[in-house]
Amino acid sequence: MKTKFAAITLVLASGLIAGTPALADVTREQVKTELAEAIRTGDMLAPGNRGLRLNELYPSRYPAKQVQASLTREQVKAELAQAIRAGDMLASGEQSRKLNELYPSRYPAKQVQATLTREQVKAELAEAIRTGNFMISDNGQKCNEAHPSMHPSV
């Protein structure tokens, strides 16, 4: 029973793979060269259930992958200089706080970008006044809660 099921599964899987358009354009020689490259670099799954590749399991046996830097040396230097000027560097010690958080008077204040336009803020204020959706006391009570007759529910 198992053999019959395995055979049917194998036939169906091979039919799906053969019919895949991504594999239709690959020649036998290309597959051979890709396999040789994967063997050379260790980019093949290691035996077992770990799910690791050979180059992850045995890194000393395979050449290290070349990592491309996304920033140039000058860009990194410029970012470092900006971080030093703005105090965005971690302070020494175990606090894990930035210098501009520990000593805010030594560094320029960060500029905050407004996300709403002046007209949008005015429209929101008018809506809050109309519906009574604003605080009237320190205990967190809103106007529409304190005076429900003045603000009918919308």
C-alpha atoms as a printed R data frame, in Angstrom:
    type eleno elety resid chain resno       x      y       z
1   ATOM     1    CA   MET     A     1   0.000  0.000   0.000
2   ATOM     2    CA   LYS     A     2   2.809  2.400   0.935
3   ATOM     3    CA   THR     A     3   4.712  1.650  -2.262
4   ATOM     4    CA   LYS     A     4   1.636  2.286  -4.391
5   ATOM     5    CA   PHE     A     5   0.955  5.587  -2.610
6   ATOM     6    CA   ALA     A     6   4.595  6.652  -2.909
7   ATOM     7    CA   ALA     A     7   4.645  5.815  -6.619
8   ATOM     8    CA   ILE     A     8   1.481  7.817  -7.284
9   ATOM     9    CA   THR     A     9   2.837 10.752  -5.303
10  ATOM    10    CA   LEU     A    10   6.128 10.624  -7.194
11  ATOM    11    CA   VAL     A    11   4.389 10.564 -10.568
12  ATOM    12    CA   LEU     A    12   2.172 13.503  -9.650
13  ATOM    13    CA   ALA     A    13   5.067 15.523  -8.244
14  ATOM    14    CA   SER     A    14   7.246 14.906 -11.281
15  ATOM    15    CA   GLY     A    15   4.384 15.989 -13.531
16  ATOM    16    CA   LEU     A    16   4.028 19.220 -11.599
17  ATOM    17    CA   ILE     A    17   7.738 19.934 -11.678
18  ATOM    18    CA   ALA     A    18   8.073 19.141 -15.392
19  ATOM    19    CA   GLY     A    19   5.151 21.406 -16.191
20  ATOM    20    CA   THR     A    20   6.575 24.351 -14.265
21  ATOM    21    CA   PRO     A    21   7.405 27.183 -16.680
22  ATOM    22    CA   ALA     A    22  10.321 28.365 -14.514
23  ATOM    23    CA   LEU     A    23  12.146 25.096 -15.111
24  ATOM    24    CA   ALA     A    24  11.247 24.812 -18.780
25  ATOM    25    CA   ASP     A    25  13.955 27.272 -19.897
26  ATOM    26    CA   VAL     A    26  16.788 25.690 -17.900
27  ATOM    27    CA   THR     A    27  19.068 23.377 -19.836
28  ATOM    28    CA   ARG     A    28  20.785 20.290 -18.490
29  ATOM    29    CA   GLU     A    29  24.147 22.060 -18.606
30  ATOM    30    CA   GLN     A    30  22.805 24.993 -16.588
31  ATOM    31    CA   VAL     A    31  21.479 22.629 -13.942
32  ATOM    32    CA   LYS     A    32  24.839 20.851 -13.814
33  ATOM    33    CA   THR     A    33  26.755 24.127 -13.396
34  ATOM    34    CA   GLU     A    34  24.331 25.325 -10.686
35  ATOM    35    CA   LEU     A    35  24.740 22.013  -8.851
36  ATOM    36    CA   ALA     A    36  28.543 22.205  -9.102
37  ATOM    37    CA   GLU     A    37  28.457 25.776  -7.734
38  ATOM    38    CA   ALA     A    38  26.167 24.743  -4.869
39  ATOM    39    CA   ILE     A    39  28.484 21.843  -3.987
40  ATOM    40    CA   ARG     A    40  31.552 24.118  -4.166
41  ATOM    41    CA   THR     A    41  30.019 26.802  -1.913
42  ATOM    42    CA   GLY     A    42  28.178 24.376   0.412
43  ATOM    43    CA   ASP     A    43  24.821 25.902  -0.445
44  ATOM    44    CA   MET     A    44  23.036 22.544  -0.131
45  ATOM    45    CA   LEU     A    45  20.912 21.201   2.684
46  ATOM    46    CA   ALA     A    46  22.850 19.120   5.167
47  ATOM    47    CA   PRO     A    47  21.593 15.631   5.902
48  ATOM    48    CA   GLY     A    48  19.275 15.356   8.865
49  ATOM    49    CA   ASN     A    49  16.339 17.318  10.136
50  ATOM    50    CA   ARG     A    50  18.151 20.495  11.150
51  ATOM    51    CA   GLY     A    51  17.309 22.437   8.014
52  ATOM    52    CA   LEU     A    52  20.826 23.901   7.878
53  ATOM    53    CA   ARG     A    53  22.969 24.201   4.796
54  ATOM    54    CA   LEU     A    54  26.409 22.617   4.653
55  ATOM    55    CA   ASN     A    55  28.158 26.012   4.697
56  ATOM    56    CA   GLU     A    56  26.192 26.932   7.854
57  ATOM    57    CA   LEU     A    57  26.976 23.643   9.557
58  ATOM    58    CA   TYR     A    58  30.661 23.537   8.545
59  ATOM    59    CA   PRO     A    59  31.730 27.122   7.746
60  ATOM    60    CA   SER     A    60  35.455 26.317   7.782
61  ATOM    61    CA   ARG     A    61  35.095 23.891   4.841
62  ATOM    62    CA   TYR     A    62  33.653 26.430   2.412
63  ATOM    63    CA   PRO     A    63  34.720 29.869   1.179
64  ATOM    64    CA   ALA     A    64  33.118 32.781   2.981
65  ATOM    65    CA   LYS     A    65  30.397 34.605   1.084
66  ATOM    66    CA   GLN     A    66  31.385 38.064  -0.085
67  ATOM    67    CA   VAL     A    67  29.196 40.736   1.464
68  ATOM    68    CA   GLN     A    68  28.565 43.892  -0.520
69  ATOM    69    CA   ALA     A    69  28.598 47.076   1.522
70  ATOM    70    CA   SER     A    70  25.456 49.110   1.039
71  ATOM    71    CA   LEU     A    71  27.120 52.390   2.054
72  ATOM    72    CA   THR     A    72  30.429 53.874   1.018
73  ATOM    73    CA   ARG     A    73  33.121 54.703   3.534
74  ATOM    74    CA   GLU     A    74  32.418 58.422   3.120
75  ATOM    75    CA   GLN     A    75  28.689 57.912   3.774
76  ATOM    76    CA   VAL     A    76  29.426 56.003   6.969
77  ATOM    77    CA   LYS     A    77  31.831 58.716   8.134
78  ATOM    78    CA   ALA     A    78  29.217 61.395   7.417
79  ATOM    79    CA   GLU     A    79  26.551 59.462   9.360
80  ATOM    80    CA   LEU     A    80  28.933 59.030  12.304
81  ATOM    81    CA   ALA     A    81  29.777 62.735  12.350
82  ATOM    82    CA   GLN     A    82  26.063 63.618  12.273
83  ATOM    83    CA   ALA     A    83  25.337 61.181  15.134
84  ATOM    84    CA   ILE     A    84  28.138 62.703  17.207
85  ATOM    85    CA   ARG     A    85  26.861 66.245  16.556
86  ATOM    86    CA   ALA     A    86  23.273 65.310  17.421
87  ATOM    87    CA   GLY     A    87  24.214 63.189  20.443
88  ATOM    88    CA   ASP     A    88  22.710 60.037  18.979
89  ATOM    89    CA   MET     A    89  25.571 57.963  20.371
90  ATOM    90    CA   LEU     A    90  25.107 55.545  23.249
91  ATOM    91    CA   ALA     A    91  26.536 56.798  26.517
92  ATOM    92    CA   SER     A    92  29.068 54.656  28.306
93  ATOM    93    CA   GLY     A    93  27.749 52.582  31.151
94  ATOM    94    CA   GLU     A    94  24.870 50.234  31.610
95  ATOM    95    CA   GLN     A    95  22.042 52.694  31.094
96  ATOM    96    CA   SER     A    96  21.693 52.131  27.333
97  ATOM    97    CA   ARG     A    97  20.659 55.726  26.819
98  ATOM    98    CA   LYS     A    98  21.848 58.148  24.205
99  ATOM    99    CA   LEU     A    99  23.975 61.170  25.066
100 ATOM   100    CA   ASN     A   100  21.250 63.598  23.953
101 ATOM   101    CA   GLU     A   101  18.838 61.903  26.381
102 ATOM   102    CA   LEU     A   102  21.248 62.146  29.307
103 ATOM   103    CA   TYR     A   103  22.501 65.664  28.533
104 ATOM   104    CA   PRO     A   104  19.816 67.435  26.478
105 ATOM   105    CA   SER     A   105  21.300 70.894  27.057
106 ATOM   106    CA   ARG     A   106  24.514 69.938  25.225
107 ATOM   107    CA   TYR     A   107  22.801 69.057  21.942
108 ATOM   108    CA   PRO     A   108  20.362 70.863  19.653
109 ATOM   109    CA   ALA     A   109  16.694 69.957  20.054
110 ATOM   110    CA   LYS     A   110  15.308 67.614  17.423
111 ATOM   111    CA   GLN     A   111  12.988 69.224  14.931
112 ATOM   112    CA   VAL     A   112   9.521 67.729  14.975
113 ATOM   113    CA   GLN     A   113   7.668 67.527  11.694
114 ATOM   114    CA   ALA     A   114   3.976 68.302  11.840
115 ATOM   115    CA   THR     A   115   1.852 65.555  10.360
116 ATOM   116    CA   LEU     A   116  -1.278 67.687  10.021
117 ATOM   117    CA   THR     A   117  -1.747 70.968   8.231
118 ATOM   118    CA   ARG     A   118  -3.067 74.042   9.999
119 ATOM   119    CA   GLU     A   119  -6.415 73.657   8.248
120 ATOM   120    CA   GLN     A   120  -6.717 70.041   9.382
121 ATOM   121    CA   VAL     A   121  -6.046 71.035  12.994
122 ATOM   122    CA   LYS     A   122  -8.637 73.805  12.792
123 ATOM   123    CA   ALA     A   123 -11.198 71.365  11.364
124 ATOM   124    CA   GLU     A   124 -10.484 68.863  14.154
125 ATOM   125    CA   LEU     A   125 -10.865 71.586  16.798
126 ATOM   126    CA   ALA     A   126 -14.193 72.740  15.341
127 ATOM   127    CA   GLU     A   127 -15.437 69.127  15.323
128 ATOM   128    CA   ALA     A   128 -14.323 68.588  18.932
129 ATOM   129    CA   ILE     A   129 -16.108 71.774  20.062
130 ATOM   130    CA   ARG     A   130 -19.265 70.813  18.164
131 ATOM   131    CA   THR     A   131 -19.379 67.301  19.666
132 ATOM   132    CA   GLY     A   132 -17.987 68.258  23.092
133 ATOM   133    CA   ASN     A   133 -15.124 65.852  22.719
134 ATOM   134    CA   PHE     A   134 -12.579 67.844  24.762
135 ATOM   135    CA   MET     A   135 -11.435 67.814  28.398
136 ATOM   136    CA   ILE     A   136 -12.948 70.291  30.839
137 ATOM   137    CA   SER     A   137 -11.314 69.182  34.076
138 ATOM   138    CA   ASP     A   138  -8.159 67.591  35.423
139 ATOM   139    CA   ASN     A   139  -9.926 64.339  36.255
140 ATOM   140    CA   GLY     A   140 -10.284 63.477  32.560
141 ATOM   141    CA   GLN     A   141 -13.956 64.334  32.170
142 ATOM   142    CA   LYS     A   142 -15.038 65.493  28.729
143 ATOM   143    CA   CYS     A   143 -17.546 68.262  28.062
144 ATOM   144    CA   ASN     A   144 -20.058 65.936  26.388
145 ATOM   145    CA   GLU     A   145 -19.931 63.658  29.456
146 ATOM   146    CA   ALA     A   146 -20.409 66.499  31.962
147 ATOM   147    CA   HIS     A   147 -23.115 68.288  29.943
148 ATOM   148    CA   PRO     A   148 -24.901 65.716  27.760
149 ATOM   149    CA   SER     A   149 -27.816 68.059  27.065
150 ATOM   150    CA   MET     A   150 -25.500 70.579  25.369
151 ATOM   151    CA   HIS     A   151 -24.020 67.977  23.009
152 ATOM   152    CA   PRO     A   152 -26.549 65.556  21.571
153 ATOM   153    CA   SER     A   153 -24.958 62.287  20.502
154 ATOM   154    CA   VAL     A   154 -23.937 62.330  16.898
